[in-house]
Amino acid sequence: MIVTSRIKEIRRQVARLHAELPRNELVVWTAGNVSARVPGEDLLVIKPSGVRYDEITPENMVVTDFDGTLVEGDLSPSSDTAAHAYVYRHMPTVGGVVHTHSTYATAWSARGEAIPCVLTMIADEFGGEIPVGPFALIGDDSIGRGIVETLRGHRSPAVLMRNHGVFTIGRDAGAAVKAAVMCEDVARTVHISRQIGEPLPIGQADIDSLYARYQNVYGQEPVT
Ligand SMILES: [Zn+2]
């Protein structure tokens, strides 16, 4: 019963956070999704497959286990569920995962190029460059494995999966959405900067100090 009421609350949160994706111009049509871990359970709440953003409600969110098998809900889970589930299975501190094909960040991923740490905002939020993950096909564990293997060695909560798009993680789904919004914003700014010259790097000591300050001073407030 406790689990049921908790899941109801998470369904509401995940449905509400999906509205941030079109609002921040991170998605077109139905591509892109937010999920949240059900704390203490091997369960996650995610968008159903093929549902438009203006049709999303708490009731049509679906619950799956960490194999991506539907546990609760009337619709099929997002086709990206296996990747989200893999992340929860292997990164126990992650409470939320977001996937988008947001334009500028995905343009970097198409080149297989990490976004360099050339803005204080990148140091703050990502603690260094935003790394590139491997090329991986949908259908097995390879996307999830690529995300986990890349992010484990980084401070960054975002990975640019090569030729594909962005996955972000957070302590909760709100933090993962924030990382997705910021990733697209810095991808755009650094892209524009590069049109007329080479952006200047920030020294490692300054990156470390910016990251530590931001994560400690601003990292306390839950985004949602
Ligand atoms: Zn995708």
JSON list of C-alpha atoms and ligand atoms in Angstrom, two decimals:
[
{"chain": "A", "resi": 1, "resn": "MET", "atom": "CA", "xyz": [0.00, 0.00, 0.00]},
{"chain": "A", "resi": 2, "resn": "ILE", "atom": "CA", "xyz": [2.88, 2.33, 0.84]},
{"chain": "A", "resi": 3, "resn": "VAL", "atom": "CA", "xyz": [4.49, 1.41, -2.49]},
{"chain": "A", "resi": 4, "resn": "THR", "atom": "CA", "xyz": [1.24, 2.16, -4.33]},
{"chain": "A", "resi": 5, "resn": "SER", "atom": "CA", "xyz": [0.88, 5.66, -2.91]},
{"chain": "A", "resi": 6, "resn": "ARG", "atom": "CA", "xyz": [4.57, 6.33, -3.53]},
{"chain": "A", "resi": 7, "resn": "ILE", "atom": "CA", "xyz": [4.22, 5.21, -7.14]},
{"chain": "A", "resi": 8, "resn": "LYS", "atom": "CA", "xyz": [1.19, 7.47, -7.57]},
{"chain": "A", "resi": 9, "resn": "GLU", "atom": "CA", "xyz": [3.28, 10.43, -6.44]},
{"chain": "A", "resi": 10, "resn": "ILE", "atom": "CA", "xyz": [6.15, 9.49, -8.78]},
{"chain": "A", "resi": 11, "resn": "ARG", "atom": "CA", "xyz": [3.73, 9.10, -11.71]},
{"chain": "A", "resi": 12, "resn": "ARG", "atom": "CA", "xyz": [2.60, 12.69, -11.09]},
{"chain": "A", "resi": 13, "resn": "GLN", "atom": "CA", "xyz": [6.18, 13.93, -10.86]},
{"chain": "A", "resi": 14, "resn": "VAL", "atom": "CA", "xyz": [7.33, 12.12, -14.02]},
{"chain": "A", "resi": 15, "resn": "ALA", "atom": "CA", "xyz": [4.27, 13.29, -16.00]},
{"chain": "A", "resi": 16, "resn": "ARG", "atom": "CA", "xyz": [4.88, 16.89, -14.90]},
{"chain": "A", "resi": 17, "resn": "LEU", "atom": "CA", "xyz": [8.58, 16.76, -15.77]},
{"chain": "A", "resi": 18, "resn": "HIS", "atom": "CA", "xyz": [7.82, 15.57, -19.31]},
{"chain": "A", "resi": 19, "resn": "ALA", "atom": "CA", "xyz": [6.27, 18.99, -19.96]},
{"chain": "A", "resi": 20, "resn": "GLU", "atom": "CA", "xyz": [9.74, 20.49, -19.49]},
{"chain": "A", "resi": 21, "resn": "LEU", "atom": "CA", "xyz": [11.06, 18.69, -22.58]},
{"chain": "A", "resi": 22, "resn": "PRO", "atom": "CA", "xyz": [8.94, 20.50, -25.21]},
{"chain": "A", "resi": 23, "resn": "ARG", "atom": "CA", "xyz": [8.94, 23.69, -23.09]},
{"chain": "A", "resi": 24, "resn": "ASN", "atom": "CA", "xyz": [12.73, 23.80, -23.32]},
{"chain": "A", "resi": 25, "resn": "GLU", "atom": "CA", "xyz": [12.68, 22.72, -26.98]},
{"chain": "A", "resi": 26, "resn": "LEU", "atom": "CA", "xyz": [14.56, 19.49, -26.29]},
{"chain": "A", "resi": 27, "resn": "VAL", "atom": "CA", "xyz": [12.21, 17.18, -28.21]},
{"chain": "A", "resi": 28, "resn": "VAL", "atom": "CA", "xyz": [10.07, 16.80, -31.31]},
{"chain": "A", "resi": 29, "resn": "TRP", "atom": "CA", "xyz": [7.10, 14.49, -31.74]},
{"chain": "A", "resi": 30, "resn": "THR", "atom": "CA", "xyz": [7.43, 11.68, -29.14]},
{"chain": "A", "resi": 31, "resn": "ALA", "atom": "CA", "xyz": [11.22, 11.24, -29.03]},
{"chain": "A", "resi": 32, "resn": "GLY", "atom": "CA", "xyz": [12.53, 11.85, -25.55]},
{"chain": "A", "resi": 33, "resn": "ASN", "atom": "CA", "xyz": [11.64, 10.58, -22.12]},
{"chain": "A", "resi": 34, "resn": "VAL", "atom": "CA", "xyz": [12.02, 11.00, -18.38]},
{"chain": "A", "resi": 35, "resn": "SER", "atom": "CA", "xyz": [12.06, 8.20, -15.82]},
{"chain": "A", "resi": 36, "resn": "ALA", "atom": "CA", "xyz": [12.32, 7.99, -12.05]},
{"chain": "A", "resi": 37, "resn": "ARG", "atom": "CA", "xyz": [13.38, 5.23, -9.70]},
{"chain": "A", "resi": 38, "resn": "VAL", "atom": "CA", "xyz": [10.82, 4.04, -7.16]},
{"chain": "A", "resi": 39, "resn": "PRO", "atom": "CA", "xyz": [12.96, 4.34, -4.01]},
{"chain": "A", "resi": 40, "resn": "GLY", "atom": "CA", "xyz": [13.70, 1.06, -2.32]},
{"chain": "A", "resi": 41, "resn": "GLU", "atom": "CA", "xyz": [12.17, -1.01, -5.13]},
{"chain": "A", "resi": 42, "resn": "ASP", "atom": "CA", "xyz": [13.61, -2.46, -8.33]},
{"chain": "A", "resi": 43, "resn": "LEU", "atom": "CA", "xyz": [11.02, -0.43, -10.22]},
{"chain": "A", "resi": 44, "resn": "LEU", "atom": "CA", "xyz": [10.94, 2.67, -12.39]},
{"chain": "A", "resi": 45, "resn": "VAL", "atom": "CA", "xyz": [8.25, 4.97, -13.74]},
{"chain": "A", "resi": 46, "resn": "ILE", "atom": "CA", "xyz": [8.60, 6.04, -17.40]},
{"chain": "A", "resi": 47, "resn": "LYS", "atom": "CA", "xyz": [6.71, 7.47, -20.36]},
{"chain": "A", "resi": 48, "resn": "PRO", "atom": "CA", "xyz": [4.78, 5.00, -22.46]},
{"chain": "A", "resi": 49, "resn": "SER", "atom": "CA", "xyz": [5.86, 4.49, -26.06]},
{"chain": "A", "resi": 50, "resn": "GLY", "atom": "CA", "xyz": [4.44, 6.72, -28.79]},
{"chain": "A", "resi": 51, "resn": "VAL", "atom": "CA", "xyz": [2.43, 9.09, -26.58]},
{"chain": "A", "resi": 52, "resn": "ARG", "atom": "CA", "xyz": [2.52, 12.80, -27.51]},
{"chain": "A", "resi": 53, "resn": "TYR", "atom": "CA", "xyz": [3.68, 15.23, -24.84]},
{"chain": "A", "resi": 54, "resn": "ASP", "atom": "CA", "xyz": [0.31, 17.00, -24.64]},
{"chain": "A", "resi": 55, "resn": "GLU", "atom": "CA", "xyz": [-1.37, 13.63, -24.02]},
{"chain": "A", "resi": 56, "resn": "ILE", "atom": "CA", "xyz": [0.81, 12.71, -21.04]},
{"chain": "A", "resi": 57, "resn": "THR", "atom": "CA", "xyz": [-1.00, 12.25, -17.74]},
{"chain": "A", "resi": 58, "resn": "PRO", "atom": "CA", "xyz": [0.06, 10.69, -14.42]},
{"chain": "A", "resi": 59, "resn": "GLU", "atom": "CA", "xyz": [-2.32, 7.81, -15.20]},
{"chain": "A", "resi": 60, "resn": "ASN", "atom": "CA", "xyz": [-0.75, 6.83, -18.52]},
{"chain": "A", "resi": 61, "resn": "MET", "atom": "CA", "xyz": [2.81, 6.71, -17.14]},
{"chain": "A", "resi": 62, "resn": "VAL", "atom": "CA", "xyz": [3.95, 3.08, -16.85]},
{"chain": "A", "resi": 63, "resn": "VAL", "atom": "CA", "xyz": [5.86, 1.15, -14.19]},
{"chain": "A", "resi": 64, "resn": "THR", "atom": "CA", "xyz": [8.45, -1.47, -15.15]},
{"chain": "A", "resi": 65, "resn": "ASP", "atom": "CA", "xyz": [10.98, -3.61, -13.35]},
{"chain": "A", "resi": 66, "resn": "PHE", "atom": "CA", "xyz": [14.73, -3.33, -14.01]},
{"chain": "A", "resi": 67, "resn": "ASP", "atom": "CA", "xyz": [14.44, -5.76, -16.91]},
{"chain": "A", "resi": 68, "resn": "GLY", "atom": "CA", "xyz": [12.07, -3.32, -18.60]},
{"chain": "A", "resi": 69, "resn": "THR", "atom": "CA", "xyz": [9.09, -5.63, -18.07]},
{"chain": "A", "resi": 70, "resn": "LEU", "atom": "CA", "xyz": [5.76, -3.87, -17.60]},
{"chain": "A", "resi": 71, "resn": "VAL", "atom": "CA", "xyz": [4.53, -4.10, -14.01]},
{"chain": "A", "resi": 72, "resn": "GLU", "atom": "CA", "xyz": [1.75, -1.51, -13.98]},
{"chain": "A", "resi": 73, "resn": "GLY", "atom": "CA", "xyz": [0.04, 0.47, -16.76]},
{"chain": "A", "resi": 74, "resn": "ASP", "atom": "CA", "xyz": [-2.08, 0.02, -19.87]},
{"chain": "A", "resi": 75, "resn": "LEU", "atom": "CA", "xyz": [0.43, 1.05, -22.56]},
{"chain": "A", "resi": 76, "resn": "SER", "atom": "CA", "xyz": [3.80, -0.32, -23.67]},
{"chain": "A", "resi": 77, "resn": "PRO", "atom": "CA", "xyz": [6.80, 1.29, -22.03]},
{"chain": "A", "resi": 78, "resn": "SER", "atom": "CA", "xyz": [9.08, 3.61, -24.02]},
{"chain": "A", "resi": 79, "resn": "SER", "atom": "CA", "xyz": [11.45, 1.78, -26.34]},
{"chain": "A", "resi": 80, "resn": "ASP", "atom": "CA", "xyz": [14.29, 3.36, -24.34]},
{"chain": "A", "resi": 81, "resn": "THR", "atom": "CA", "xyz": [13.20, 1.66, -21.11]},
{"chain": "A", "resi": 82, "resn": "ALA", "atom": "CA", "xyz": [15.95, -0.99, -21.25]},
{"chain": "A", "resi": 83, "resn": "ALA", "atom": "CA", "xyz": [18.61, 1.74, -21.27]},
{"chain": "A", "resi": 84, "resn": "HIS", "atom": "CA", "xyz": [17.02, 3.56, -18.30]},
{"chain": "A", "resi": 85, "resn": "ALA", "atom": "CA", "xyz": [16.63, 0.26, -16.41]},
{"chain": "A", "resi": 86, "resn": "TYR", "atom": "CA", "xyz": [20.28, -0.67, -16.99]},
{"chain": "A", "resi": 87, "resn": "VAL", "atom": "CA", "xyz": [21.37, 2.66, -15.48]},
{"chain": "A", "resi": 88, "resn": "TYR", "atom": "CA", "xyz": [19.25, 2.15, -12.33]},
{"chain": "A", "resi": 89, "resn": "ARG", "atom": "CA", "xyz": [20.50, -1.41, -11.99]},
{"chain": "A", "resi": 90, "resn": "HIS", "atom": "CA", "xyz": [24.16, -0.40, -12.15]},
{"chain": "A", "resi": 91, "resn": "MET", "atom": "CA", "xyz": [24.17, 3.09, -10.59]},
{"chain": "A", "resi": 92, "resn": "PRO", "atom": "CA", "xyz": [22.38, 2.80, -7.25]},
{"chain": "A", "resi": 93, "resn": "THR", "atom": "CA", "xyz": [22.60, 6.53, -6.43]},
{"chain": "A", "resi": 94, "resn": "VAL", "atom": "CA", "xyz": [20.79, 7.55, -9.63]},
{"chain": "A", "resi": 95, "resn": "GLY", "atom": "CA", "xyz": [17.15, 8.47, -9.02]},
{"chain": "A", "resi": 96, "resn": "GLY", "atom": "CA", "xyz": [16.25, 9.88, -12.43]},
{"chain": "A", "resi": 97, "resn": "VAL", "atom": "CA", "xyz": [17.22, 9.45, -16.09]},
{"chain": "A", "resi": 98, "resn": "VAL", "atom": "CA", "xyz": [16.39, 11.61, -19.12]},
{"chain": "A", "resi": 99, "resn": "HIS", "atom": "CA", "xyz": [16.90, 10.95, -22.82]},
{"chain": "A", "resi": 100, "resn": "THR", "atom": "CA", "xyz": [16.54, 13.49, -25.62]},
{"chain": "A", "resi": 101, "resn": "HIS", "atom": "CA", "xyz": [17.76, 14.14, -29.15]},
{"chain": "A", "resi": 102, "resn": "SER", "atom": "CA", "xyz": [18.07, 17.87, -28.43]},
{"chain": "A", "resi": 103, "resn": "THR", "atom": "CA", "xyz": [19.47, 19.57, -31.50]},
{"chain": "A", "resi": 104, "resn": "TYR", "atom": "CA", "xyz": [22.81, 21.11, -30.54]},
{"chain": "A", "resi": 105, "resn": "ALA", "atom": "CA", "xyz": [23.92, 18.41, -28.12]},
{"chain": "A", "resi": 106, "resn": "THR", "atom": "CA", "xyz": [23.00, 15.75, -30.68]},
{"chain": "A", "resi": 107, "resn": "ALA", "atom": "CA", "xyz": [24.97, 17.63, -33.34]},
{"chain": "A", "resi": 108, "resn": "TRP", "atom": "CA", "xyz": [28.05, 17.24, -31.11]},
{"chain": "A", "resi": 109, "resn": "SER", "atom": "CA", "xyz": [27.22, 13.54, -30.69]},
{"chain": "A", "resi": 110, "resn": "ALA", "atom": "CA", "xyz": [26.97, 13.14, -34.47]},
{"chain": "A", "resi": 111, "resn": "ARG", "atom": "CA", "xyz": [30.60, 14.27, -34.70]},
{"chain": "A", "resi": 112, "resn": "GLY", "atom": "CA", "xyz": [31.54, 12.09, -31.72]},
{"chain": "A", "resi": 113, "resn": "GLU", "atom": "CA", "xyz": [32.99, 15.17, -30.08]},
{"chain": "A", "resi": 114, "resn": "ALA", "atom": "CA", "xyz": [32.91, 15.92, -26.35]},
{"chain": "A", "resi": 115, "resn": "ILE", "atom": "CA", "xyz": [31.76, 19.42, -25.38]},
{"chain": "A", "resi": 116, "resn": "PRO", "atom": "CA", "xyz": [34.87, 21.06, -23.89]},
{"chain": "A", "resi": 117, "resn": "CYS", "atom": "CA", "xyz": [34.74, 22.80, -20.53]},
{"chain": "A", "resi": 118, "resn": "VAL", "atom": "CA", "xyz": [35.01, 26.38, -21.80]},
{"chain": "A", "resi": 119, "resn": "LEU", "atom": "CA", "xyz": [32.22, 28.04, -19.76]},
{"chain": "A", "resi": 120, "resn": "THR", "atom": "CA", "xyz": [31.91, 28.42, -16.00]},
{"chain": "A", "resi": 121, "resn": "MET", "atom": "CA", "xyz": [28.42, 26.94, -16.36]},
{"chain": "A", "resi": 122, "resn": "ILE", "atom": "CA", "xyz": [29.93, 23.74, -17.78]},
{"chain": "A", "resi": 123, "resn": "ALA", "atom": "CA", "xyz": [32.37, 23.53, -14.86]},
{"chain": "A", "resi": 124, "resn": "ASP", "atom": "CA", "xyz": [29.50, 24.17, -12.40]},
{"chain": "A", "resi": 125, "resn": "GLU", "atom": "CA", "xyz": [27.06, 21.61, -13.65]},
{"chain": "A", "resi": 126, "resn": "PHE", "atom": "CA", "xyz": [29.25, 19.05, -15.45]},
{"chain": "A", "resi": 127, "resn": "GLY", "atom": "CA", "xyz": [32.58, 19.37, -13.61]},
{"chain": "A", "resi": 128, "resn": "GLY", "atom": "CA", "xyz": [34.55, 19.11, -16.88]},
{"chain": "A", "resi": 129, "resn": "GLU", "atom": "CA", "xyz": [33.84, 18.22, -20.48]},
{"chain": "A", "resi": 130, "resn": "ILE", "atom": "CA", "xyz": [30.59, 16.52, -21.42]},
{"chain": "A", "resi": 131, "resn": "PRO", "atom": "CA", "xyz": [31.82, 13.11, -22.63]},
{"chain": "A", "resi": 132, "resn": "VAL", "atom": "CA", "xyz": [30.88, 11.03, -25.64]},
{"chain": "A", "resi": 133, "resn": "GLY", "atom": "CA", "xyz": [29.61, 7.48, -25.22]},
{"chain": "A", "resi": 134, "resn": "PRO", "atom": "CA", "xyz": [29.92, 4.68, -27.77]},
{"chain": "A", "resi": 135, "resn": "PHE", "atom": "CA", "xyz": [27.75, 4.03, -30.79]},
{"chain": "A", "resi": 136, "resn": "ALA", "atom": "CA", "xyz": [25.14, 1.49, -29.73]},
{"chain": "A", "resi": 137, "resn": "LEU", "atom": "CA", "xyz": [22.04, -0.03, -31.29]},
{"chain": "A", "resi": 138, "resn": "ILE", "atom": "CA", "xyz": [18.72, -0.21, -29.52]},
{"chain": "A", "resi": 139, "resn": "GLY", "atom": "CA", "xyz": [17.47, -3.69, -28.61]},
{"chain": "A", "resi": 140, "resn": "ASP", "atom": "CA", "xyz": [19.85, -5.03, -25.98]},
{"chain": "A", "resi": 141, "resn": "ASP", "atom": "CA", "xyz": [21.95, -3.71, -23.08]},
{"chain": "A", "resi": 142, "resn": "SER", "atom": "CA", "xyz": [24.46, -1.87, -25.24]},
{"chain": "A", "resi": 143, "resn": "ILE", "atom": "CA", "xyz": [23.02, 1.65, -24.85]},
{"chain": "A", "resi": 144, "resn": "GLY", "atom": "CA", "xyz": [22.68, 1.26, -21.08]},
{"chain": "A", "resi": 145, "resn": "ARG", "atom": "CA", "xyz": [26.16, -0.22, -20.82]},
{"chain": "A", "resi": 146, "resn": "GLY", "atom": "CA", "xyz": [27.62, 2.63, -22.88]},
{"chain": "A", "resi": 147, "resn": "ILE", "atom": "CA", "xyz": [25.97, 5.23, -20.63]},
{"chain": "A", "resi": 148, "resn": "VAL", "atom": "CA", "xyz": [27.15, 3.59, -17.40]},
{"chain": "A", "resi": 149, "resn": "GLU", "atom": "CA", "xyz": [30.69, 2.92, -18.60]},
{"chain": "A", "resi": 150, "resn": "THR", "atom": "CA", "xyz": [31.09, 6.51, -19.77]},
{"chain": "A", "resi": 151, "resn": "LEU", "atom": "CA", "xyz": [29.52, 8.29, -16.79]},
{"chain": "A", "resi": 152, "resn": "ARG", "atom": "CA", "xyz": [31.22, 6.16, -14.13]},
{"chain": "A", "resi": 153, "resn": "GLY", "atom": "CA", "xyz": [34.54, 7.78, -14.92]},
{"chain": "A", "resi": 154, "resn": "HIS", "atom": "CA", "xyz": [33.16, 11.33, -15.07]},
{"chain": "A", "resi": 155, "resn": "ARG", "atom": "CA", "xyz": [31.62, 14.00, -12.90]},
{"chain": "A", "resi": 156, "resn": "SER", "atom": "CA", "xyz": [29.30, 14.84, -15.77]},
{"chain": "A", "resi": 157, "resn": "PRO", "atom": "CA", "xyz": [25.65, 13.86, -15.35]},
{"chain": "A", "resi": 158, "resn": "ALA", "atom": "CA", "xyz": [25.31, 13.97, -19.17]},
{"chain": "A", "resi": 159, "resn": "VAL", "atom": "CA", "xyz": [26.68, 11.73, -21.91]},
{"chain": "A", "resi": 160, "resn": "LEU", "atom": "CA", "xyz": [26.47, 12.33, -25.66]},
{"chain": "A", "resi": 161, "resn": "MET", "atom": "CA", "xyz": [25.81, 8.88, -27.11]},
{"chain": "A", "resi": 162, "resn": "ARG", "atom": "CA", "xyz": [27.58, 8.86, -30.46]},
{"chain": "A", "resi": 163, "resn": "ASN", "atom": "CA", "xyz": [25.36, 9.42, -33.51]},
{"chain": "A", "resi": 164, "resn": "HIS", "atom": "CA", "xyz": [22.31, 9.33, -31.25]},
{"chain": "A", "resi": 165, "resn": "GLY", "atom": "CA", "xyz": [21.57, 11.87, -28.53]},
{"chain": "A", "resi": 166, "resn": "VAL", "atom": "CA", "xyz": [21.82, 12.77, -24.88]},
{"chain": "A", "resi": 167, "resn": "PHE", "atom": "CA", "xyz": [21.27, 10.73, -21.72]},
{"chain": "A", "resi": 168, "resn": "THR", "atom": "CA", "xyz": [21.41, 12.50, -18.37]},
{"chain": "A", "resi": 169, "resn": "ILE", "atom": "CA", "xyz": [21.24, 11.19, -14.82]},
{"chain": "A", "resi": 170, "resn": "GLY", "atom": "CA", "xyz": [20.44, 12.83, -11.49]},
{"chain": "A", "resi": 171, "resn": "ARG", "atom": "CA", "xyz": [19.81, 12.09, -7.85]},
{"chain": "A", "resi": 172, "resn": "ASP", "atom": "CA", "xyz": [16.16, 12.54, -8.85]},
{"chain": "A", "resi": 173, "resn": "ALA", "atom": "CA", "xyz": [14.27, 13.01, -12.12]},
{"chain": "A", "resi": 174, "resn": "GLY", "atom": "CA", "xyz": [14.18, 16.80, -11.69]},
{"chain": "A", "resi": 175, "resn": "ALA", "atom": "CA", "xyz": [17.97, 16.96, -11.50]},
{"chain": "A", "resi": 176, "resn": "ALA", "atom": "CA", "xyz": [18.27, 14.80, -14.64]},
{"chain": "A", "resi": 177, "resn": "VAL", "atom": "CA", "xyz": [15.88, 17.14, -16.51]},
{"chain": "A", "resi": 178, "resn": "LYS", "atom": "CA", "xyz": [17.91, 20.13, -15.38]},
{"chain": "A", "resi": 179, "resn": "ALA", "atom": "CA", "xyz": [21.10, 18.49, -16.69]},
{"chain": "A", "resi": 180, "resn": "ALA", "atom": "CA", "xyz": [19.39, 17.83, -20.04]},
{"chain": "A", "resi": 181, "resn": "VAL", "atom": "CA", "xyz": [18.30, 21.49, -20.33]},
{"chain": "A", "resi": 182, "resn": "MET", "atom": "CA", "xyz": [21.76, 22.76, -19.38]},
{"chain": "A", "resi": 183, "resn": "CYS", "atom": "CA", "xyz": [23.51, 20.31, -21.68]},
{"chain": "A", "resi": 184, "resn": "GLU", "atom": "CA", "xyz": [21.56, 21.62, -24.68]},
{"chain": "A", "resi": 185, "resn": "ASP", "atom": "CA", "xyz": [22.16, 25.23, -23.64]},
{"chain": "A", "resi": 186, "resn": "VAL", "atom": "CA", "xyz": [25.94, 24.87, -23.35]},
{"chain": "A", "resi": 187, "resn": "ALA", "atom": "CA", "xyz": [26.09, 22.75, -26.53]},
{"chain": "A", "resi": 188, "resn": "ARG", "atom": "CA", "xyz": [24.48, 25.67, -28.38]},
{"chain": "A", "resi": 189, "resn": "THR", "atom": "CA", "xyz": [26.67, 28.35, -26.82]},
{"chain": "A", "resi": 190, "resn": "VAL", "atom": "CA", "xyz": [29.94, 26.51, -27.44]},
{"chain": "A", "resi": 191, "resn": "HIS", "atom": "CA", "xyz": [28.84, 25.73, -31.00]},
{"chain": "A", "resi": 192, "resn": "ILE", "atom": "CA", "xyz": [28.15, 29.43, -31.65]},
{"chain": "A", "resi": 193, "resn": "SER", "atom": "CA", "xyz": [31.43, 30.41, -30.03]},
{"chain": "A", "resi": 194, "resn": "ARG", "atom": "CA", "xyz": [33.31, 28.07, -32.35]},
{"chain": "A", "resi": 195, "resn": "GLN", "atom": "CA", "xyz": [31.86, 29.74, -35.44]},
{"chain": "A", "resi": 196, "resn": "ILE", "atom": "CA", "xyz": [34.14, 32.73, -34.99]},
{"chain": "A", "resi": 197, "resn": "GLY", "atom": "CA", "xyz": [37.15, 31.32, -33.17]},
{"chain": "A", "resi": 198, "resn": "GLU", "atom": "CA", "xyz": [38.39, 28.75, -30.70]},
{"chain": "A", "resi": 199, "resn": "PRO", "atom": "CA", "xyz": [36.85, 28.93, -27.21]},
{"chain": "A", "resi": 200, "resn": "LEU", "atom": "CA", "xyz": [39.41, 29.33, -24.44]},
{"chain": "A", "resi": 201, "resn": "PRO", "atom": "CA", "xyz": [39.86, 26.45, -22.01]},
{"chain": "A", "resi": 202, "resn": "ILE", "atom": "CA", "xyz": [39.38, 26.87, -18.24]},
{"chain": "A", "resi": 203, "resn": "GLY", "atom": "CA", "xyz": [42.25, 25.61, -16.07]},
{"chain": "A", "resi": 204, "resn": "GLN", "atom": "CA", "xyz": [41.68, 22.39, -14.12]},
{"chain": "A", "resi": 205, "resn": "ALA", "atom": "CA", "xyz": [42.10, 24.08, -10.72]},
{"chain": "A", "resi": 206, "resn": "ASP", "atom": "CA", "xyz": [39.42, 26.63, -11.63]},
{"chain": "A", "resi": 207, "resn": "ILE", "atom": "CA", "xyz": [37.11, 23.87, -12.94]},
{"chain": "A", "resi": 208, "resn": "ASP", "atom": "CA", "xyz": [37.55, 22.00, -9.64]},
{"chain": "A", "resi": 209, "resn": "SER", "atom": "CA", "xyz": [36.83, 25.06, -7.58]},
{"chain": "A", "resi": 210, "resn": "LEU", "atom": "CA", "xyz": [33.75, 26.07, -9.63]},
{"chain": "A", "resi": 211, "resn": "TYR", "atom": "CA", "xyz": [32.39, 22.53, -9.47]},
{"chain": "A", "resi": 212, "resn": "ALA", "atom": "CA", "xyz": [32.93, 22.17, -5.72]},
{"chain": "A", "resi": 213, "resn": "ARG", "atom": "CA", "xyz": [31.30, 25.51, -4.99]},
{"chain": "A", "resi": 214, "resn": "TYR", "atom": "CA", "xyz": [28.30, 24.99, -7.24]},
{"chain": "A", "resi": 215, "resn": "GLN", "atom": "CA", "xyz": [27.62, 21.45, -6.10]},
{"chain": "A", "resi": 216, "resn": "ASN", "atom": "CA", "xyz": [27.89, 22.42, -2.44]},
{"chain": "A", "resi": 217, "resn": "VAL", "atom": "CA", "xyz": [26.19, 25.79, -2.46]},
{"chain": "A", "resi": 218, "resn": "TYR", "atom": "CA", "xyz": [23.52, 25.21, -5.08]},
{"chain": "A", "resi": 219, "resn": "GLY", "atom": "CA", "xyz": [23.31, 21.44, -4.98]},
{"chain": "A", "resi": 220, "resn": "GLN", "atom": "CA", "xyz": [21.18, 21.24, -1.87]},
{"chain": "A", "resi": 221, "resn": "GLU", "atom": "CA", "xyz": [17.84, 22.32, -3.24]},
{"chain": "A", "resi": 222, "resn": "PRO", "atom": "CA", "xyz": [15.74, 19.62, -4.87]},
{"chain": "A", "resi": 223, "resn": "VAL", "atom": "CA", "xyz": [14.77, 20.81, -8.37]},
{"chain": "A", "resi": 224, "resn": "THR", "atom": "CA", "xyz": [11.30, 19.39, -8.20]},
{"chain": "B", "resi": 1, "resn": "ZN", "atom": "ZN", "xyz": [17.05, 8.10, -28.73]}
]
